[in-house]
Short mmCIF file of C-alpha atoms in Angstrom, two decimals:
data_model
loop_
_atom_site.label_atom_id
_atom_site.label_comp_id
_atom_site.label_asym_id
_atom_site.label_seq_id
_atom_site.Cartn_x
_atom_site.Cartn_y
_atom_site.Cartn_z
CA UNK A 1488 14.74 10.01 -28.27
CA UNK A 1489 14.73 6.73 -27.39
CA UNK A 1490 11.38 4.06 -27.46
CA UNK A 1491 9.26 6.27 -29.51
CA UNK A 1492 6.68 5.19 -31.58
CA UNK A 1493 6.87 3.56 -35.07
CA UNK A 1494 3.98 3.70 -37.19
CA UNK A 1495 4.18 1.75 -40.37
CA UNK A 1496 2.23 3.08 -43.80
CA UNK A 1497 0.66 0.51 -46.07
CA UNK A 1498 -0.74 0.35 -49.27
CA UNK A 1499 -4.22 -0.64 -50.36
CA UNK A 1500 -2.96 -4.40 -51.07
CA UNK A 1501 -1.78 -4.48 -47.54
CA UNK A 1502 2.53 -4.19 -48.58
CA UNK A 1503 4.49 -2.13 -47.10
CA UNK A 1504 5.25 1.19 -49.10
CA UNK A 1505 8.01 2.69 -46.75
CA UNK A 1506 8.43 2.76 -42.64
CA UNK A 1507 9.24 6.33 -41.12
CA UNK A 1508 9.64 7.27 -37.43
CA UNK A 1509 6.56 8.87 -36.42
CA UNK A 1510 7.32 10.59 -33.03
CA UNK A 1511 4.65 10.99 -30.27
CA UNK A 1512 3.44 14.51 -29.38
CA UNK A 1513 4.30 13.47 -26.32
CA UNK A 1514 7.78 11.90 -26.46
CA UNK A 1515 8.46 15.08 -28.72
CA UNK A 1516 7.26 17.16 -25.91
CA UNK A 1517 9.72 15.55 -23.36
CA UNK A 1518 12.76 15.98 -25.74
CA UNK A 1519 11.97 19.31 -26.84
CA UNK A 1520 11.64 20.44 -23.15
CA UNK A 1521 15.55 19.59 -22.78
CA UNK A 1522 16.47 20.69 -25.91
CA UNK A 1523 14.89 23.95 -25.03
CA UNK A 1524 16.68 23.97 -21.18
CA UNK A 1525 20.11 24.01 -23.17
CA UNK A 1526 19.78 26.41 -25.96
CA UNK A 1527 16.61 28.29 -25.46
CA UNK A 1528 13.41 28.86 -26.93
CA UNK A 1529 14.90 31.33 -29.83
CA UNK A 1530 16.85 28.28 -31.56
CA UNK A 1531 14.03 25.54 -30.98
CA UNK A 1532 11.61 27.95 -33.62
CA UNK A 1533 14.51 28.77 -35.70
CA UNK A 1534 14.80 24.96 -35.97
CA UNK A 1535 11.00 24.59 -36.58
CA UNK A 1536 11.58 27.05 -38.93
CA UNK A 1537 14.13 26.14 -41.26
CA UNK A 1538 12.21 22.38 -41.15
CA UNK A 1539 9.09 23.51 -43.09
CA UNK A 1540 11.16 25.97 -45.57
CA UNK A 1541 13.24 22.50 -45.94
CA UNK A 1542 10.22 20.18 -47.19
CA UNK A 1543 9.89 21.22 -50.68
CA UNK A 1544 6.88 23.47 -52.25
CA UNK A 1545 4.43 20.22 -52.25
CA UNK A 1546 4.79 19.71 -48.81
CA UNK A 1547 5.48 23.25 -48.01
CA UNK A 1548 1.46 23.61 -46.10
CA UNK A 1549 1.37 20.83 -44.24
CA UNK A 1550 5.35 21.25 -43.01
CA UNK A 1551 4.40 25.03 -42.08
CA UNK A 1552 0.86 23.84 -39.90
CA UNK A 1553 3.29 21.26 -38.43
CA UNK A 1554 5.66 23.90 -37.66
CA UNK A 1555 3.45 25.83 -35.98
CA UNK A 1556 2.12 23.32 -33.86
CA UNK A 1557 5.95 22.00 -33.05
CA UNK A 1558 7.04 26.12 -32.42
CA UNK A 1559 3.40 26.24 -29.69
CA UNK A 1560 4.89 22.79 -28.24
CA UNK A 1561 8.22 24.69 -28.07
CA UNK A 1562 6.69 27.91 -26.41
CA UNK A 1563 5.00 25.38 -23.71
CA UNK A 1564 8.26 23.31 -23.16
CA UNK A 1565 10.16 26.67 -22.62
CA UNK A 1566 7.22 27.87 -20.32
CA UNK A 1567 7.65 24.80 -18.28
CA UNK A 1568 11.08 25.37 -17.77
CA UNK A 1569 10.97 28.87 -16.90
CA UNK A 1570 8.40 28.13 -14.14
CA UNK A 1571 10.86 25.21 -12.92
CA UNK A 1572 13.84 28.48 -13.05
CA UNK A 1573 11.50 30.52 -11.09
CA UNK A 1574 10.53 28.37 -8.08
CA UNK A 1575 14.17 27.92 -7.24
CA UNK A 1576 15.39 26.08 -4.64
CA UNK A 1577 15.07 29.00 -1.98
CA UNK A 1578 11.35 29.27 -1.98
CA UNK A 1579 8.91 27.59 -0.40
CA UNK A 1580 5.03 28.21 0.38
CA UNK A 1581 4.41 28.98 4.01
CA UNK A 1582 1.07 27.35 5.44
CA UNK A 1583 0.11 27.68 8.96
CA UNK A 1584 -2.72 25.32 8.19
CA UNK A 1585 -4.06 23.36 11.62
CA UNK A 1586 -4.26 19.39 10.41
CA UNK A 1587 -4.35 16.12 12.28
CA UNK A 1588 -1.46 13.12 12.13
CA UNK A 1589 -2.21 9.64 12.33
CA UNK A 1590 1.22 7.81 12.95
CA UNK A 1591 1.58 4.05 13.08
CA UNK A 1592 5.01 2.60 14.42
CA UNK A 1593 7.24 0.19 13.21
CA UNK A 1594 6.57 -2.58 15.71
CA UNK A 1595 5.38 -1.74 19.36
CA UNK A 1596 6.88 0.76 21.76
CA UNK A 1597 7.13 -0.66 25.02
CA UNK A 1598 5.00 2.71 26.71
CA UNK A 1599 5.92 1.06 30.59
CA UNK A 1600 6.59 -1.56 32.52
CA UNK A 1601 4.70 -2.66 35.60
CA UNK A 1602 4.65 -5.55 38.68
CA UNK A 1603 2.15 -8.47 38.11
CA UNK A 1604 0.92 -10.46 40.71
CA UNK A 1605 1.00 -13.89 41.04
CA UNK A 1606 0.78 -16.89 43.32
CA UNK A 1607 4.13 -17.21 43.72
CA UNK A 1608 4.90 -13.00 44.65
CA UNK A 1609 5.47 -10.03 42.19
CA UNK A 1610 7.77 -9.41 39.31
CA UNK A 1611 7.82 -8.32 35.69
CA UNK A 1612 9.09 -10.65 33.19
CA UNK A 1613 10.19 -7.84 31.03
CA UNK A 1614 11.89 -5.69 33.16
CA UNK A 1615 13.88 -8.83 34.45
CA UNK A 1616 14.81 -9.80 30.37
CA UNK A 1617 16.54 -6.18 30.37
CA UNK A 1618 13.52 -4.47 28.44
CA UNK A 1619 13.27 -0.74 29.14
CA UNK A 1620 10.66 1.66 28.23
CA UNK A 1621 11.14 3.42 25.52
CA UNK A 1622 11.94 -0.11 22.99
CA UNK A 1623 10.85 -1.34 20.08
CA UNK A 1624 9.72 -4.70 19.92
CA UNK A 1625 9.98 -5.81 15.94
CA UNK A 1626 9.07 -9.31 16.30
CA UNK A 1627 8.45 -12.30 18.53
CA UNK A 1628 9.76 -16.06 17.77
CA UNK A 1629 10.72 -14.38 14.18
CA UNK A 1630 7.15 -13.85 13.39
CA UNK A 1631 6.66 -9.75 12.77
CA UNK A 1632 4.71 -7.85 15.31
CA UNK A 1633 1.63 -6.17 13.31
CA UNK A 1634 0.41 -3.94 16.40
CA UNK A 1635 -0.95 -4.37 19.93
CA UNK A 1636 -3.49 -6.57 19.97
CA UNK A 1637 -1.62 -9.41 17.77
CA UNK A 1638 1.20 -9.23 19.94
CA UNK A 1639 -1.34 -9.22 23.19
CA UNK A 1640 -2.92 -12.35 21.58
CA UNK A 1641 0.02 -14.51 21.11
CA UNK A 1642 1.27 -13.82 24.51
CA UNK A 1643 -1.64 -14.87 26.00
CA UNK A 1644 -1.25 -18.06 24.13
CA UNK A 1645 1.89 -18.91 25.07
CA UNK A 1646 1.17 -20.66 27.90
CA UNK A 1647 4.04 -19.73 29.58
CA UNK A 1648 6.84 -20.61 27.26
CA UNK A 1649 9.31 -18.34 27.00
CA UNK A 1650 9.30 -15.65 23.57
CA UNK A 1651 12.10 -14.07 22.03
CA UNK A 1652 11.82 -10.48 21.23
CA UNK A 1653 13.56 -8.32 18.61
CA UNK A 1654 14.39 -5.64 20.21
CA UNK A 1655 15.17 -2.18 19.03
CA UNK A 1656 17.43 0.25 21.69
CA UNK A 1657 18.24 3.66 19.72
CA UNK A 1658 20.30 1.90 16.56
CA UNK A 1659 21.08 -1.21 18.37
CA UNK A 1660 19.11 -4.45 17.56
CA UNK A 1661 19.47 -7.45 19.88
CA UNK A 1662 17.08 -10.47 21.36
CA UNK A 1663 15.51 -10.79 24.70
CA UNK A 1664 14.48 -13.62 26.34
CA UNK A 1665 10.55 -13.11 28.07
CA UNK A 1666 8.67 -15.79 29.93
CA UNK A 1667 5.63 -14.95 30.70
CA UNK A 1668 3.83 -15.19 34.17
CA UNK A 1669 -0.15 -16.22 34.81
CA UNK A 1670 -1.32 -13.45 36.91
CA UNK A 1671 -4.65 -11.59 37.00
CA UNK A 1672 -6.22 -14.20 34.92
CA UNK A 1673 -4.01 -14.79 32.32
CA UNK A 1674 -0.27 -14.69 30.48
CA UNK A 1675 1.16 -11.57 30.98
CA UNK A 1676 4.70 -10.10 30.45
CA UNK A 1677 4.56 -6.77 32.64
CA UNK A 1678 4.99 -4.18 29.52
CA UNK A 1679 2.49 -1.38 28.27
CA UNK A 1680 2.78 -1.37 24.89
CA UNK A 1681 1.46 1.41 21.82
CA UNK A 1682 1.60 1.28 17.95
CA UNK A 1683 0.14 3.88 16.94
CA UNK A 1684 -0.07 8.27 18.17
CA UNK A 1685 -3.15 10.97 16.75
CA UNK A 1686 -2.78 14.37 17.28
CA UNK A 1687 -3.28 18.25 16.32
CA UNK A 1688 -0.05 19.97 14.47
CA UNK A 1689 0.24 23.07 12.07
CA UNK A 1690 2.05 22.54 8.53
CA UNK A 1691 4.86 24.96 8.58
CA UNK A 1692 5.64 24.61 4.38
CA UNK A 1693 4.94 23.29 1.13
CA UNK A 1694 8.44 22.46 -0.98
CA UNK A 1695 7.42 22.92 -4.79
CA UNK A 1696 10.36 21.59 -5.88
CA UNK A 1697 9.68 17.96 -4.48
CA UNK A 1698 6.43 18.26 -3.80
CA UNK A 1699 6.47 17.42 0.14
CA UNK A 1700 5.84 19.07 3.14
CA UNK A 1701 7.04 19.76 6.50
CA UNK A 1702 5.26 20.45 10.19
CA UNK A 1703 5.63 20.62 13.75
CA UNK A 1704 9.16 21.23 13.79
CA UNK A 1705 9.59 18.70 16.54
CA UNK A 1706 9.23 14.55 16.38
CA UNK A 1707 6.08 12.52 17.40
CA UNK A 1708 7.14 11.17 20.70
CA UNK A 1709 5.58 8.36 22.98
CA UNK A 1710 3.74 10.67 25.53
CA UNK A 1711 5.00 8.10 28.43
CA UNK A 1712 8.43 7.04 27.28
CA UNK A 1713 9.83 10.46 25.72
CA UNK A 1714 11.04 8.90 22.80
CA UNK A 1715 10.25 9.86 19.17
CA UNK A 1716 8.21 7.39 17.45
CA UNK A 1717 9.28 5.43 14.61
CA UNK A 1718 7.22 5.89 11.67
CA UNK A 1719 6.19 2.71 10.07
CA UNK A 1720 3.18 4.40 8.39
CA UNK A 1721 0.98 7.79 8.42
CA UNK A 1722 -1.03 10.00 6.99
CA UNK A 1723 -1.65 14.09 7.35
CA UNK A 1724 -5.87 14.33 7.64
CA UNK A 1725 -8.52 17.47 7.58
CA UNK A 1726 -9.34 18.68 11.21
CA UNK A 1727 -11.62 21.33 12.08
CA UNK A 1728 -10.77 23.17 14.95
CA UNK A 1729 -13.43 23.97 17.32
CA UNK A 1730 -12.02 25.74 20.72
CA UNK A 1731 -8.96 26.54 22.32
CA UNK A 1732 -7.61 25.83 25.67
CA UNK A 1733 -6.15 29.22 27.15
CA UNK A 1734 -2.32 28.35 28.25
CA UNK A 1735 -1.59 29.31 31.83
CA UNK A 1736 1.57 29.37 33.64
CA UNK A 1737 2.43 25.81 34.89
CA UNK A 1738 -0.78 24.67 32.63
CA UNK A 1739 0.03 24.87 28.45
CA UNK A 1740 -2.99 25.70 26.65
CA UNK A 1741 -4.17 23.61 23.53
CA UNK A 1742 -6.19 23.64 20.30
CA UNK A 1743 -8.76 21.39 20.33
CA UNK A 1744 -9.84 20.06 16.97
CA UNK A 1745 -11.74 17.01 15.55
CA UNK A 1746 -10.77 14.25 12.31
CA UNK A 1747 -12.87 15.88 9.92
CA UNK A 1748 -13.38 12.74 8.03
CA UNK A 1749 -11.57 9.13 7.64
CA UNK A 1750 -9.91 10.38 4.69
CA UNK A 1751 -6.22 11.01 4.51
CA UNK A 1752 -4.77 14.28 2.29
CA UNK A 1753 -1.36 12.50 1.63
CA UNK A 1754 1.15 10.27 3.66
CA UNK A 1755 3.87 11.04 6.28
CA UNK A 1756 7.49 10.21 5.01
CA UNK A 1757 9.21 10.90 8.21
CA UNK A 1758 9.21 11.25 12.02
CA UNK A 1759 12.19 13.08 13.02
CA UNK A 1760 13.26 15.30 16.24
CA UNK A 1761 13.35 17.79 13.14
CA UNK A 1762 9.32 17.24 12.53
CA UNK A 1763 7.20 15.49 10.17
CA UNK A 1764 7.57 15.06 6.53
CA UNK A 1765 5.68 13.99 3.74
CA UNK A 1766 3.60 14.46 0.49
CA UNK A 1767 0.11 16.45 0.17
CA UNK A 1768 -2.15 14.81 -2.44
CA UNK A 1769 -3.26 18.28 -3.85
CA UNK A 1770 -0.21 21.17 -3.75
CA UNK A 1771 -1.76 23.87 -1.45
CA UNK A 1772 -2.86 27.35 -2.45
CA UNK A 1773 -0.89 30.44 -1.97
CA UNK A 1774 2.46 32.25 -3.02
CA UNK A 1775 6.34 30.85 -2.72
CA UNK A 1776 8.38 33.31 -0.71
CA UNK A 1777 12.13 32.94 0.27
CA UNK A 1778 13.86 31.44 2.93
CA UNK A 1779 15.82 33.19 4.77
CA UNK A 1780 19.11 31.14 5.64
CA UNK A 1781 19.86 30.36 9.32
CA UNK A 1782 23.26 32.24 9.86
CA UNK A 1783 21.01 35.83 8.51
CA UNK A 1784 18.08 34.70 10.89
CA UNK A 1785 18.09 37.77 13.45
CA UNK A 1786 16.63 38.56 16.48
CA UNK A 1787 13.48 41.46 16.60
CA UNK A 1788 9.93 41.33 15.23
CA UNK A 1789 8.43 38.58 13.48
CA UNK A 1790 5.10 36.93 12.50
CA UNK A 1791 4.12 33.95 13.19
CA UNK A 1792 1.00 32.18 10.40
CA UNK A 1793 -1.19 29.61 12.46
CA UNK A 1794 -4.43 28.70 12.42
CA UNK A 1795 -6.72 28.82 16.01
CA UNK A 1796 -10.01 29.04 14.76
CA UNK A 1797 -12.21 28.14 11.77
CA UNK A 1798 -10.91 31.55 9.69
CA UNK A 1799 -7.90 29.61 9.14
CA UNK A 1800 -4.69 30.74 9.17
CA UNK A 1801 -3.65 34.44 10.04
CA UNK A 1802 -0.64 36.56 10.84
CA UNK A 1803 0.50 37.35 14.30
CA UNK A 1804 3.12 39.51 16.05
CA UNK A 1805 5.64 38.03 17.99
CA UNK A 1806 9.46 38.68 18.88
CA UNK A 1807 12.80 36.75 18.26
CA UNK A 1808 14.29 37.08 21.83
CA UNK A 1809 17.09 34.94 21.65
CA UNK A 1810 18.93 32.93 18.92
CA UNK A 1811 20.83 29.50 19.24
CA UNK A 1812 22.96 27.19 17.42
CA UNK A 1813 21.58 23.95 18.88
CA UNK A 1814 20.20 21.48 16.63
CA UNK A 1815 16.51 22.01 17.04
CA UNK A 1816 15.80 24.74 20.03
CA UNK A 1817 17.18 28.06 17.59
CA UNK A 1818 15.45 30.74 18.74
CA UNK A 1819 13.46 31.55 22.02
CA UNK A 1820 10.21 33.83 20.99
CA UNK A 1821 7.95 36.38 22.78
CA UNK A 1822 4.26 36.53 21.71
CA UNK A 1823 3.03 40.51 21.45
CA UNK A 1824 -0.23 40.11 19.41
CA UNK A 1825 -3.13 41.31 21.68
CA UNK A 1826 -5.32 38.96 19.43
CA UNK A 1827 -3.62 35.98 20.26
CA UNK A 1828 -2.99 36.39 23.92
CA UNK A 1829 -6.31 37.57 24.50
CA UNK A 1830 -7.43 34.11 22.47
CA UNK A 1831 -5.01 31.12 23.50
CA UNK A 1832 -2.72 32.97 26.35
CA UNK A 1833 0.29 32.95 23.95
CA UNK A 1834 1.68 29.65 22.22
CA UNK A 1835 -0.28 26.38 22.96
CA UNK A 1836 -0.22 22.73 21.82
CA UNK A 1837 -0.98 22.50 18.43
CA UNK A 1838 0.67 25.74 17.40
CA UNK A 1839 3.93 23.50 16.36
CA UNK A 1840 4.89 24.35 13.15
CA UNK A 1841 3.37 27.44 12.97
CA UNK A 1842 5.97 29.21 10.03
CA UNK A 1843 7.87 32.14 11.35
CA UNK A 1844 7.91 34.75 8.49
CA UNK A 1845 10.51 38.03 9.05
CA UNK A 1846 10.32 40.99 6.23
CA UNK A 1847 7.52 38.96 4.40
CA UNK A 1848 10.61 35.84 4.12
CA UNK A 1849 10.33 32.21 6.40
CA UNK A 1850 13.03 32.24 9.07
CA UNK A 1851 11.67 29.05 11.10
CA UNK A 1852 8.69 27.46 12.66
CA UNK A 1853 7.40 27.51 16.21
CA UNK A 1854 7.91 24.53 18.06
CA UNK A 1855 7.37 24.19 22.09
CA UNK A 1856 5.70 26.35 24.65
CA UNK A 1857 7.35 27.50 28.36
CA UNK A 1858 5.59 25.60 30.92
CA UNK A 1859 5.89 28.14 33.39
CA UNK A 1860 5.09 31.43 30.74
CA UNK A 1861 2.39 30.55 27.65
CA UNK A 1862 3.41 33.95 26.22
CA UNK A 1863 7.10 32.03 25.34
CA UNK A 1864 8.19 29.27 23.31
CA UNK A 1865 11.17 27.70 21.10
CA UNK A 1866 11.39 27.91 17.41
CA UNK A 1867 13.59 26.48 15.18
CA UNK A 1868 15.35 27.62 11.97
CA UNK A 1869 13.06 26.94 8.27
CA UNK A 1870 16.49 26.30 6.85
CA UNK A 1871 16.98 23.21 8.92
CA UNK A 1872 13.87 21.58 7.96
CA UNK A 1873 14.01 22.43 4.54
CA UNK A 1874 17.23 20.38 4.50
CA UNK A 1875 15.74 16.99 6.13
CA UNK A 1876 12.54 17.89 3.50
CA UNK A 1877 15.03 17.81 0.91
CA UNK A 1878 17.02 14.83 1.94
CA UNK A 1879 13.94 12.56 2.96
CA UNK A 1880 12.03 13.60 -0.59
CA UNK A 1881 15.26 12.13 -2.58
CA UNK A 1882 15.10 9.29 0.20
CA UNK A 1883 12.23 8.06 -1.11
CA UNK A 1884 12.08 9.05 -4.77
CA UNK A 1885 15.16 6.25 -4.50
CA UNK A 1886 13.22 4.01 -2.86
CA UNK A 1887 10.22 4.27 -5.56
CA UNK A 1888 12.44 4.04 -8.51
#
């Protein structure tokens, strides 16, 4: 037990009589939770025990009210770790809750690219460096690009003289060379550029054994470039729901919801073609059921849990049609609930992540519509998300240590 505690006793006159290690309830808490984890909660108030019939008749009281309160810190250690044993690593809480996702990159995207016109004819200064859409730009002359309207400032600036970009390509990382061009009233460089995406998801689970969560079982991606975002920073928020948007073939359908305050309920770890990740301030309400791994994932009936109105989230039918080994598209799904055609036509934007629960056990999360047919989508398997959860939660408990 190591950094504990030392209290020193005194006499009246102020010398010391003797020095004894005086261990914190809570330091003894911590070290009697392991001990307990290793030979159970039987020996720990034997031990307690045999300590107060060991400290002679004159201290025999007080050892035995110590000993009981060591033997109820011993039944609460033990406790602890049997809840730990019970929440094992194959259950998770299924949510279905609607909530919004404010998602900041790292750097800009460049969204387009697009002709300016000057006095001298038309061209794009970007496009001719080799810039594509779909690229991060990190920084500019080495100084770090905070979002869109620094960057829009210090090209304007410029004054023509050229700017070196950081640029980010997929994993690559090189620099381009842009000069900017006066057209249209001032220094331009012929990119679109975003920083930041908001939008409606559903959270598919709650992990209890890291304490993150997972939704939309797809990435964040630039609505004009394709790409998914990188994450620099985000946050999961409230929204409240307050109409849908029937899907119709050719025409997908949406939930329409509002922030329902500025407040965030936790922060996004990751962005990932996989979904998003990250940790709820407050663990969610309801039950841990199992997981059912992807190789027993079968086709037939299954529920989906989503949220379309303000009753919050509800149970389904639907049908596992088809089942894939891709990396994200696993299963191809049929919507049979009268309820929820009748309501949003079938699967609509917003419905990503919406947990997939067969036999009362998560198989896998909804996660795109069929243009063409509302009443279809894709899902993909709850086992392949947990794993990212997993991986991404001991990603950054490194990080914070």
């Amino acid at each position: 037990m190591s950094r504990e505690r030392v209290k020193i006793i005194k006499t009246k006159s102020g010398n010391r009589k003797n020095q004894k290690s005086c261990i914190t309830i809570a330091g003894f808490c911590r070290a009697l939770k392991t001990f307990s984890m290793s030979v159970g909660l039987t020996a720990v108030c034997m031990l307690c025990t045999l300590w107060a019939i060991g400290a002679g008749p004159d201290k025999n009281a007080a050892a035995v009210s110590n000993a009981e309160g060591l033997k109820q810190a011993a039944v609460q250690a033990a406790a602890a770790v049997e809840h730990k044993e019970q929440i094992n690593e194959n259950m998770l809480v299924p949510m279905g809750k609607a909530f919004g996702i404010k998602l900041f990159t790292d750097g800009v995207i460049v969204a387009s690219l697009s002709d300016i016109y000057t006095k001298s004819g038309v061209c794009c200064p970007a496009g001719d460096a080799g810039l594509k859409q779909g690229d991060y730009l990190l920084e500019a002359d080495g100084r770090k690009i905070e979002n869109n309207a620094a960057l829009a400032r210090y090209i304007g600036q410029s004054q023509g003289e050229s700017i070196t970009f950081k640029v980010r390509r997929g994993d690559r990382e090189f620099d381009a060379q842009v000069q900017p061009v006066f057209g249209e009233g001032s220094f331009k460089t012929g990119m679109w550029i975003r920083d930041s995406a908001a939008g409606v998801g559903t959270l598919t689970f709650y992990d209890p054994l890291t304490g993150c969560f997972a939704g939309l079982g797809h990435g964040i991606c630039d609505s004009d470039a394709g790409s998914v975002m990188t994450l620099k920073s985000g946050e999961p928020a409230e929204i409240t729901l307050c109409g849908i948007v029937k899907g119709q073939p050719g025409a997908p359908g949406q939930l329409r919801g509002f922030f329902t305050s500025d407040d965030s309920i936790g922060g996004l770890l990751e962005n990932n073609e996989t979904g998003v990740y990250g940790r709820l301030d407050q663990a969610p309400a309801g039950s841990a059921v199992e997981i059912i791994p992807r190789e027993q994932v079968t086709t037939g009936p299954v529920k989906i849990l989503v949220s379309i109105d303000s009753r919050g989230p509800r149970l389904y039918d639907a049908v596992i049609e088809e089942l894939s080994a891709t990396p994200t598209k696993n299963m191809v799904l049929r919507v049979t609930d009268p309820e929820l055609l009748d309501a949003a036509g079938g699967i609509v934007q917003g419905m990503s992540g919406a947990p997939l629960l067969k036999d009362g056990k998560l198989c896998g999360a909804v996660t795109h519509v069929f243009t063409d047919d509302p009443t279809m989508g894709y899902g993909i398997f709850a086992e392949t998300m947990l794993e990212q959860c997993r991986a991404i939660a001991q990603q950054s408990d490194k990080d914070a240590a």
